[in-house]
């Protein structure tokens, strides 16, 4: 069950990120994670850590 929840959360995060980028007119290559504060990460886990440390 927890595996399914992780997959659902990941799909939701990807959808929100793509929608946010589309609305702002930003084009970001696949595999790159960009925050509103202009932080760029090539690793999703590093990006999630950044969100938790800086924006929580």
mmCIF file with all atom_site columns, N, CA and C in Angstrom:
data_model
loop_
_atom_site.group_PDB
_atom_site.id
_atom_site.type_symbol
_atom_site.label_atom_id
_atom_site.label_alt_id
_atom_site.label_comp_id
_atom_site.label_asym_id
_atom_site.label_entity_id
_atom_site.label_seq_id
_atom_site.pdbx_PDB_ins_code
_atom_site.Cartn_x
_atom_site.Cartn_y
_atom_site.Cartn_z
_atom_site.occupancy
_atom_site.B_iso_or_equiv
_atom_site.pdbx_formal_charge
_atom_site.auth_seq_id
_atom_site.auth_comp_id
_atom_site.auth_asym_id
_atom_site.auth_atom_id
_atom_site.pdbx_PDB_model_num
ATOM 1   N N  . UNK A 1 1  ? 0.820  -1.193 0.000   1.00 0.00 ? 1  UNK A N  1
ATOM 2   C CA . UNK A 1 1  ? 0.000  0.000  0.000   1.00 0.00 ? 1  UNK A CA 1
ATOM 3   C C  . UNK A 1 1  ? 0.865  1.259  0.000   1.00 0.00 ? 1  UNK A C  1
ATOM 4   N N  . UNK A 1 2  ? 1.946  1.262  0.786   1.00 0.00 ? 2  UNK A N  1
ATOM 5   C CA . UNK A 1 2  ? 2.789  2.452  0.844   1.00 0.00 ? 2  UNK A CA 1
ATOM 6   C C  . UNK A 1 2  ? 3.479  2.692  -0.501  1.00 0.00 ? 2  UNK A C  1
ATOM 7   N N  . UNK A 1 3  ? 3.788  1.627  -1.223  1.00 0.00 ? 3  UNK A N  1
ATOM 8   C CA . UNK A 1 3  ? 4.399  1.770  -2.544  1.00 0.00 ? 3  UNK A CA 1
ATOM 9   C C  . UNK A 1 3  ? 3.434  2.478  -3.492  1.00 0.00 ? 3  UNK A C  1
ATOM 10  N N  . UNK A 1 4  ? 2.175  2.112  -3.433  1.00 0.00 ? 4  UNK A N  1
ATOM 11  C CA . UNK A 1 4  ? 1.165  2.745  -4.264  1.00 0.00 ? 4  UNK A CA 1
ATOM 12  C C  . UNK A 1 4  ? 1.021  4.219  -3.905  1.00 0.00 ? 4  UNK A C  1
ATOM 13  N N  . UNK A 1 5  ? 1.009  4.526  -2.616  1.00 0.00 ? 5  UNK A N  1
ATOM 14  C CA . UNK A 1 5  ? 0.893  5.919  -2.190  1.00 0.00 ? 5  UNK A CA 1
ATOM 15  C C  . UNK A 1 5  ? 2.086  6.752  -2.648  1.00 0.00 ? 5  UNK A C  1
ATOM 16  N N  . UNK A 1 6  ? 3.279  6.175  -2.603  1.00 0.00 ? 6  UNK A N  1
ATOM 17  C CA . UNK A 1 6  ? 4.474  6.887  -3.093  1.00 0.00 ? 6  UNK A CA 1
ATOM 18  C C  . UNK A 1 6  ? 4.348  7.179  -4.585  1.00 0.00 ? 6  UNK A C  1
ATOM 19  N N  . UNK A 1 7  ? 3.871  6.202  -5.333  1.00 0.00 ? 7  UNK A N  1
ATOM 20  C CA . UNK A 1 7  ? 3.720  6.396  -6.778  1.00 0.00 ? 7  UNK A CA 1
ATOM 21  C C  . UNK A 1 7  ? 2.676  7.466  -7.077  1.00 0.00 ? 7  UNK A C  1
ATOM 22  N N  . UNK A 1 8  ? 1.576  7.444  -6.350  1.00 0.00 ? 8  UNK A N  1
ATOM 23  C CA . UNK A 1 8  ? 0.532  8.452  -6.556  1.00 0.00 ? 8  UNK A CA 1
ATOM 24  C C  . UNK A 1 8  ? 1.059  9.835  -6.208  1.00 0.00 ? 8  UNK A C  1
ATOM 25  N N  . UNK A 1 9  ? 1.803  9.952  -5.110  1.00 0.00 ? 9  UNK A N  1
ATOM 26  C CA . UNK A 1 9  ? 2.360  11.247 -4.714  1.00 0.00 ? 9  UNK A CA 1
ATOM 27  C C  . UNK A 1 9  ? 3.345  11.753 -5.755  1.00 0.00 ? 9  UNK A C  1
ATOM 28  N N  . UNK A 1 10 ? 4.175  10.855 -6.276  1.00 0.00 ? 10 UNK A N  1
ATOM 29  C CA . UNK A 1 10 ? 5.158  11.256 -7.301  1.00 0.00 ? 10 UNK A CA 1
ATOM 30  C C  . UNK A 1 10 ? 4.457  11.750 -8.568  1.00 0.00 ? 10 UNK A C  1
ATOM 31  N N  . UNK A 1 11 ? 3.431  11.042 -9.015  1.00 0.00 ? 11 UNK A N  1
ATOM 32  C CA . UNK A 1 11 ? 2.689  11.465 -10.199 1.00 0.00 ? 11 UNK A CA 1
ATOM 33  C C  . UNK A 1 11 ? 2.052  12.828 -9.956  1.00 0.00 ? 11 UNK A C  1
ATOM 34  N N  . UNK A 1 12 ? 1.500  13.030 -8.780  1.00 0.00 ? 12 UNK A N  1
ATOM 35  C CA . UNK A 1 12 ? 0.888  14.314 -8.442  1.00 0.00 ? 12 UNK A CA 1
ATOM 36  C C  . UNK A 1 12 ? 1.927  15.435 -8.444  1.00 0.00 ? 12 UNK A C  1
ATOM 37  N N  . UNK A 1 13 ? 3.105  15.183 -7.842  1.00 0.00 ? 13 UNK A N  1
ATOM 38  C CA . UNK A 1 13 ? 4.158  16.196 -7.821  1.00 0.00 ? 13 UNK A CA 1
ATOM 39  C C  . UNK A 1 13 ? 4.603  16.543 -9.234  1.00 0.00 ? 13 UNK A C  1
ATOM 40  N N  . UNK A 1 14 ? 4.779  15.532 -10.086 1.00 0.00 ? 14 UNK A N  1
ATOM 41  C CA . UNK A 1 14 ? 5.181  15.788 -11.467 1.00 0.00 ? 14 UNK A CA 1
ATOM 42  C C  . UNK A 1 14 ? 4.126  16.590 -12.212 1.00 0.00 ? 14 UNK A C  1
ATOM 43  N N  . UNK A 1 15 ? 2.867  16.244 -12.015 1.00 0.00 ? 15 UNK A N  1
ATOM 44  C CA . UNK A 1 15 ? 1.786  16.966 -12.681 1.00 0.00 ? 15 UNK A CA 1
ATOM 45  C C  . UNK A 1 15 ? 1.759  18.420 -12.236 1.00 0.00 ? 15 UNK A C  1
ATOM 46  N N  . UNK A 1 16 ? 1.872  18.663 -10.946 1.00 0.00 ? 16 UNK A N  1
ATOM 47  C CA . UNK A 1 16 ? 1.849  20.033 -10.437 1.00 0.00 ? 16 UNK A CA 1
ATOM 48  C C  . UNK A 1 16 ? 3.038  20.836 -10.955 1.00 0.00 ? 16 UNK A C  1
ATOM 49  N N  . UNK A 1 17 ? 4.197  20.217 -10.994 1.00 0.00 ? 17 UNK A N  1
ATOM 50  C CA . UNK A 1 17 ? 5.389  20.908 -11.478 1.00 0.00 ? 17 UNK A CA 1
ATOM 51  C C  . UNK A 1 17 ? 5.237  21.263 -12.953 1.00 0.00 ? 17 UNK A C  1
ATOM 52  N N  . UNK A 1 18 ? 4.724  20.340 -13.739 1.00 0.00 ? 18 UNK A N  1
ATOM 53  C CA . UNK A 1 18 ? 4.546  20.615 -15.171 1.00 0.00 ? 18 UNK A CA 1
ATOM 54  C C  . UNK A 1 18 ? 3.502  21.707 -15.387 1.00 0.00 ? 18 UNK A C  1
ATOM 55  N N  . UNK A 1 19 ? 2.412  21.652 -14.638 1.00 0.00 ? 19 UNK A N  1
ATOM 56  C CA . UNK A 1 19 ? 1.356  22.658 -14.772 1.00 0.00 ? 19 UNK A CA 1
ATOM 57  C C  . UNK A 1 19 ? 1.877  24.034 -14.366 1.00 0.00 ? 19 UNK A C  1
ATOM 58  N N  . UNK A 1 20 ? 2.642  24.100 -13.283 1.00 0.00 ? 20 UNK A N  1
ATOM 59  C CA . UNK A 1 20 ? 3.209  25.363 -12.824 1.00 0.00 ? 20 UNK A CA 1
ATOM 60  C C  . UNK A 1 20 ? 4.162  25.932 -13.876 1.00 0.00 ? 20 UNK A C  1
ATOM 61  N N  . UNK A 1 21 ? 4.993  25.086 -14.438 1.00 0.00 ? 21 UNK A N  1
ATOM 62  C CA . UNK A 1 21 ? 5.930  25.542 -15.473 1.00 0.00 ? 21 UNK A CA 1
ATOM 63  C C  . UNK A 1 21 ? 5.174  26.020 -16.708 1.00 0.00 ? 21 UNK A C  1
ATOM 64  N N  . UNK A 1 22 ? 4.111  25.322 -17.087 1.00 0.00 ? 22 UNK A N  1
ATOM 65  C CA . UNK A 1 22 ? 3.328  25.718 -18.256 1.00 0.00 ? 22 UNK A CA 1
ATOM 66  C C  . UNK A 1 22 ? 2.690  27.073 -18.053 1.00 0.00 ? 22 UNK A C  1
ATOM 67  N N  . UNK A 1 23 ? 2.120  27.301 -16.879 1.00 0.00 ? 23 UNK A N  1
ATOM 68  C CA . UNK A 1 23 ? 1.465  28.570 -16.582 1.00 0.00 ? 23 UNK A CA 1
ATOM 69  C C  . UNK A 1 23 ? 2.469  29.723 -16.597 1.00 0.00 ? 23 UNK A C  1
ATOM 70  N N  . UNK A 1 24 ? 3.674  29.478 -16.104 1.00 0.00 ? 24 UNK A N  1
ATOM 71  C CA . UNK A 1 24 ? 4.695  30.523 -16.045 1.00 0.00 ? 24 UNK A CA 1
ATOM 72  C C  . UNK A 1 24 ? 5.480  30.669 -17.341 1.00 0.00 ? 24 UNK A C  1
ATOM 73  N N  . UNK A 1 25 ? 5.240  29.798 -18.312 1.00 0.00 ? 25 UNK A N  1
ATOM 74  C CA . UNK A 1 25 ? 5.944  29.869 -19.582 1.00 0.00 ? 25 UNK A CA 1
ATOM 75  C C  . UNK A 1 25 ? 7.385  29.406 -19.506 1.00 0.00 ? 25 UNK A C  1
ATOM 76  N N  . UNK A 1 26 ? 7.675  28.511 -18.563 1.00 0.00 ? 26 UNK A N  1
ATOM 77  C CA . UNK A 1 26 ? 9.028  28.009 -18.365 1.00 0.00 ? 26 UNK A CA 1
ATOM 78  C C  . UNK A 1 26 ? 9.159  26.645 -19.044 1.00 0.00 ? 26 UNK A C  1
ATOM 79  N N  . UNK A 1 27 ? 10.246 26.445 -19.754 1.00 0.00 ? 27 UNK A N  1
ATOM 80  C CA . UNK A 1 27 ? 10.522 25.152 -20.370 1.00 0.00 ? 27 UNK A CA 1
ATOM 81  C C  . UNK A 1 27 ? 11.692 24.531 -19.616 1.00 0.00 ? 27 UNK A C  1
ATOM 82  N N  . UNK A 1 28 ? 11.433 23.394 -18.983 1.00 0.00 ? 28 UNK A N  1
ATOM 83  C CA . UNK A 1 28 ? 12.451 22.699 -18.203 1.00 0.00 ? 28 UNK A CA 1
ATOM 84  C C  . UNK A 1 28 ? 12.602 21.297 -18.772 1.00 0.00 ? 28 UNK A C  1
ATOM 85  N N  . UNK A 1 29 ? 13.819 20.881 -19.107 1.00 0.00 ? 29 UNK A N  1
ATOM 86  C CA . UNK A 1 29 ? 14.019 19.530 -19.648 1.00 0.00 ? 29 UNK A CA 1
ATOM 87  C C  . UNK A 1 29 ? 13.630 18.452 -18.633 1.00 0.00 ? 29 UNK A C  1
ATOM 88  N N  . UNK A 1 30 ? 13.273 17.283 -19.131 1.00 0.00 ? 30 UNK A N  1
ATOM 89  C CA . UNK A 1 30 ? 12.973 16.167 -18.247 1.00 0.00 ? 30 UNK A CA 1
ATOM 90  C C  . UNK A 1 30 ? 14.206 15.814 -17.427 1.00 0.00 ? 30 UNK A C  1
ATOM 91  N N  . UNK A 1 31 ? 14.015 15.484 -16.169 1.00 0.00 ? 31 UNK A N  1
ATOM 92  C CA . UNK A 1 31 ? 15.118 15.124 -15.299 1.00 0.00 ? 31 UNK A CA 1
ATOM 93  C C  . UNK A 1 31 ? 15.728 16.297 -14.567 1.00 0.00 ? 31 UNK A C  1
ATOM 94  N N  . UNK A 1 32 ? 15.202 17.495 -14.800 1.00 0.00 ? 32 UNK A N  1
ATOM 95  C CA . UNK A 1 32 ? 15.681 18.692 -14.117 1.00 0.00 ? 32 UNK A CA 1
ATOM 96  C C  . UNK A 1 32 ? 14.542 19.217 -13.254 1.00 0.00 ? 32 UNK A C  1
ATOM 97  N N  . UNK A 1 33 ? 14.851 19.540 -12.005 1.00 0.00 ? 33 UNK A N  1
ATOM 98  C CA . UNK A 1 33 ? 13.856 20.043 -11.063 1.00 0.00 ? 33 UNK A CA 1
ATOM 99  C C  . UNK A 1 33 ? 14.190 21.493 -10.743 1.00 0.00 ? 33 UNK A C  1
ATOM 100 N N  . UNK A 1 34 ? 13.221 22.385 -10.936 1.00 0.00 ? 34 UNK A N  1
ATOM 101 C CA . UNK A 1 34 ? 13.443 23.813 -10.740 1.00 0.00 ? 34 UNK A CA 1
ATOM 102 C C  . UNK A 1 34 ? 12.427 24.324 -9.732  1.00 0.00 ? 34 UNK A C  1
ATOM 103 N N  . UNK A 1 35 ? 12.913 25.076 -8.765  1.00 0.00 ? 35 UNK A N  1
ATOM 104 C CA . UNK A 1 35 ? 12.062 25.655 -7.729  1.00 0.00 ? 35 UNK A CA 1
ATOM 105 C C  . UNK A 1 35 ? 11.738 27.099 -8.103  1.00 0.00 ? 35 UNK A C  1
ATOM 106 N N  . UNK A 1 36 ? 10.690 27.651 -7.494  1.00 0.00 ? 36 UNK A N  1
ATOM 107 C CA . UNK A 1 36 ? 10.328 29.052 -7.732  1.00 0.00 ? 36 UNK A CA 1
ATOM 108 C C  . UNK A 1 36 ? 11.419 30.013 -7.298  1.00 0.00 ? 36 UNK A C  1
ATOM 109 N N  . UNK A 1 37 ? 12.280 29.599 -6.372  1.00 0.00 ? 37 UNK A N  1
ATOM 110 C CA . UNK A 1 37 ? 13.359 30.462 -5.895  1.00 0.00 ? 37 UNK A CA 1
ATOM 111 C C  . UNK A 1 37 ? 14.600 30.314 -6.780  1.00 0.00 ? 37 UNK A C  1
ATOM 112 N N  . UNK A 1 38 ? 14.442 29.718 -7.953  1.00 0.00 ? 38 UNK A N  1
ATOM 113 C CA . UNK A 1 38 ? 15.502 29.542 -8.945  1.00 0.00 ? 38 UNK A CA 1
ATOM 114 C C  . UNK A 1 38 ? 16.534 28.487 -8.563  1.00 0.00 ? 38 UNK A C  1
ATOM 115 N N  . UNK A 1 39 ? 16.226 27.643 -7.575  1.00 0.00 ? 39 UNK A N  1
ATOM 116 C CA . UNK A 1 39 ? 17.095 26.519 -7.237  1.00 0.00 ? 39 UNK A CA 1
ATOM 117 C C  . UNK A 1 39 ? 16.891 25.431 -8.286  1.00 0.00 ? 39 UNK A C  1
ATOM 118 N N  . UNK A 1 40 ? 17.980 24.910 -8.826  1.00 0.00 ? 40 UNK A N  1
ATOM 119 C CA . UNK A 1 40 ? 17.918 23.864 -9.849  1.00 0.00 ? 40 UNK A CA 1
ATOM 120 C C  . UNK A 1 40 ? 18.590 22.610 -9.308  1.00 0.00 ? 40 UNK A C  1
ATOM 121 N N  . UNK A 1 41 ? 17.955 21.467 -9.534  1.00 0.00 ? 41 UNK A N  1
ATOM 122 C CA . UNK A 1 41 ? 18.507 20.207 -9.066  1.00 0.00 ? 41 UNK A CA 1
ATOM 123 C C  . UNK A 1 41 ? 18.356 19.153 -10.153 1.00 0.00 ? 41 UNK A C  1
ATOM 124 N N  . UNK A 1 42 ? 19.333 18.279 -10.258 1.00 0.00 ? 42 UNK A N  1
ATOM 125 C CA . UNK A 1 42 ? 19.256 17.176 -11.209 1.00 0.00 ? 42 UNK A CA 1
ATOM 126 C C  . UNK A 1 42 ? 18.780 15.892 -10.541 1.00 0.00 ? 42 UNK A C  1
ATOM 127 N N  . UNK A 1 43 ? 18.566 15.924 -9.251  1.00 0.00 ? 43 UNK A N  1
ATOM 128 C CA . UNK A 1 43 ? 18.137 14.758 -8.490  1.00 0.00 ? 43 UNK A CA 1
ATOM 129 C C  . UNK A 1 43 ? 16.857 15.095 -7.742  1.00 0.00 ? 43 UNK A C  1
ATOM 130 N N  . UNK A 1 44 ? 15.841 14.251 -7.885  1.00 0.00 ? 44 UNK A N  1
ATOM 131 C CA . UNK A 1 44 ? 14.550 14.530 -7.255  1.00 0.00 ? 44 UNK A CA 1
ATOM 132 C C  . UNK A 1 44 ? 14.655 14.549 -5.736  1.00 0.00 ? 44 UNK A C  1
ATOM 133 N N  . UNK A 1 45 ? 15.443 13.650 -5.168  1.00 0.00 ? 45 UNK A N  1
ATOM 134 C CA . UNK A 1 45 ? 15.574 13.619 -3.712  1.00 0.00 ? 45 UNK A CA 1
ATOM 135 C C  . UNK A 1 45 ? 16.235 14.890 -3.185  1.00 0.00 ? 45 UNK A C  1
ATOM 136 N N  . UNK A 1 46 ? 17.227 15.386 -3.902  1.00 0.00 ? 46 UNK A N  1
ATOM 137 C CA . UNK A 1 46 ? 17.863 16.647 -3.505  1.00 0.00 ? 46 UNK A CA 1
ATOM 138 C C  . UNK A 1 46 ? 16.859 17.793 -3.599  1.00 0.00 ? 46 UNK A C  1
ATOM 139 N N  . UNK A 1 47 ? 16.006 17.748 -4.602  1.00 0.00 ? 47 UNK A N  1
ATOM 140 C CA . UNK A 1 47 ? 14.978 18.786 -4.755  1.00 0.00 ? 47 UNK A CA 1
ATOM 141 C C  . UNK A 1 47 ? 13.973 18.740 -3.610  1.00 0.00 ? 47 UNK A C  1
ATOM 142 N N  . UNK A 1 48 ? 13.555 17.537 -3.242  1.00 0.00 ? 48 UNK A N  1
ATOM 143 C CA . UNK A 1 48 ? 12.603 17.390 -2.124  1.00 0.00 ? 48 UNK A CA 1
ATOM 144 C C  . UNK A 1 48 ? 13.230 17.870 -0.828  1.00 0.00 ? 48 UNK A C  1
ATOM 145 N N  . UNK A 1 49 ? 14.528 17.560 -0.621  1.00 0.00 ? 49 UNK A N  1
ATOM 146 C CA . UNK A 1 49 ? 15.239 18.061 0.566   1.00 0.00 ? 49 UNK A CA 1
ATOM 147 C C  . UNK A 1 49 ? 15.283 19.582 0.573   1.00 0.00 ? 49 UNK A C  1
ATOM 148 N N  . UNK A 1 50 ? 15.535 20.178 -0.593  1.00 0.00 ? 50 UNK A N  1
ATOM 149 C CA . UNK A 1 50 ? 15.562 21.641 -0.696  1.00 0.00 ? 50 UNK A CA 1
ATOM 150 C C  . UNK A 1 50 ? 14.204 22.224 -0.292  1.00 0.00 ? 50 UNK A C  1
ATOM 151 N N  . UNK A 1 51 ? 13.138 21.636 -0.778  1.00 0.00 ? 51 UNK A N  1
ATOM 152 C CA . UNK A 1 51 ? 11.796 22.123 -0.430  1.00 0.00 ? 51 UNK A CA 1
ATOM 153 C C  . UNK A 1 51 ? 11.567 22.031 1.081   1.00 0.00 ? 51 UNK A C  1
ATOM 154 N N  . UNK A 1 52 ? 11.999 20.922 1.680   1.00 0.00 ? 52 UNK A N  1
ATOM 155 C CA . UNK A 1 52 ? 11.803 20.738 3.117   1.00 0.00 ? 52 UNK A CA 1
ATOM 156 C C  . UNK A 1 52 ? 12.638 21.691 3.939   1.00 0.00 ? 52 UNK A C  1
ATOM 157 N N  . UNK A 1 53 ? 13.868 21.971 3.513   1.00 0.00 ? 53 UNK A N  1
ATOM 158 C CA . UNK A 1 53 ? 14.769 22.816 4.291   1.00 0.00 ? 53 UNK A CA 1
ATOM 159 C C  . UNK A 1 53 ? 14.467 24.304 4.114   1.00 0.00 ? 53 UNK A C  1
ATOM 160 N N  . UNK A 1 54 ? 14.196 24.723 2.886   1.00 0.00 ? 54 UNK A N  1
ATOM 161 C CA . UNK A 1 54 ? 14.078 26.151 2.608   1.00 0.00 ? 54 UNK A CA 1
ATOM 162 C C  . UNK A 1 54 ? 12.623 26.634 2.660   1.00 0.00 ? 54 UNK A C  1
ATOM 163 N N  . UNK A 1 55 ? 11.701 25.849 2.185   1.00 0.00 ? 55 UNK A N  1
ATOM 164 C CA . UNK A 1 55 ? 10.331 26.310 2.029   1.00 0.00 ? 55 UNK A CA 1
ATOM 165 C C  . UNK A 1 55 ? 9.335  25.697 3.003   1.00 0.00 ? 55 UNK A C  1
ATOM 166 N N  . UNK A 1 56 ? 9.809  24.950 3.980   1.00 0.00 ? 56 UNK A N  1
ATOM 167 C CA . UNK A 1 56 ? 8.877  24.336 4.934   1.00 0.00 ? 56 UNK A CA 1
ATOM 168 C C  . UNK A 1 56 ? 8.571  25.258 6.082   1.00 0.00 ? 56 UNK A C  1
#
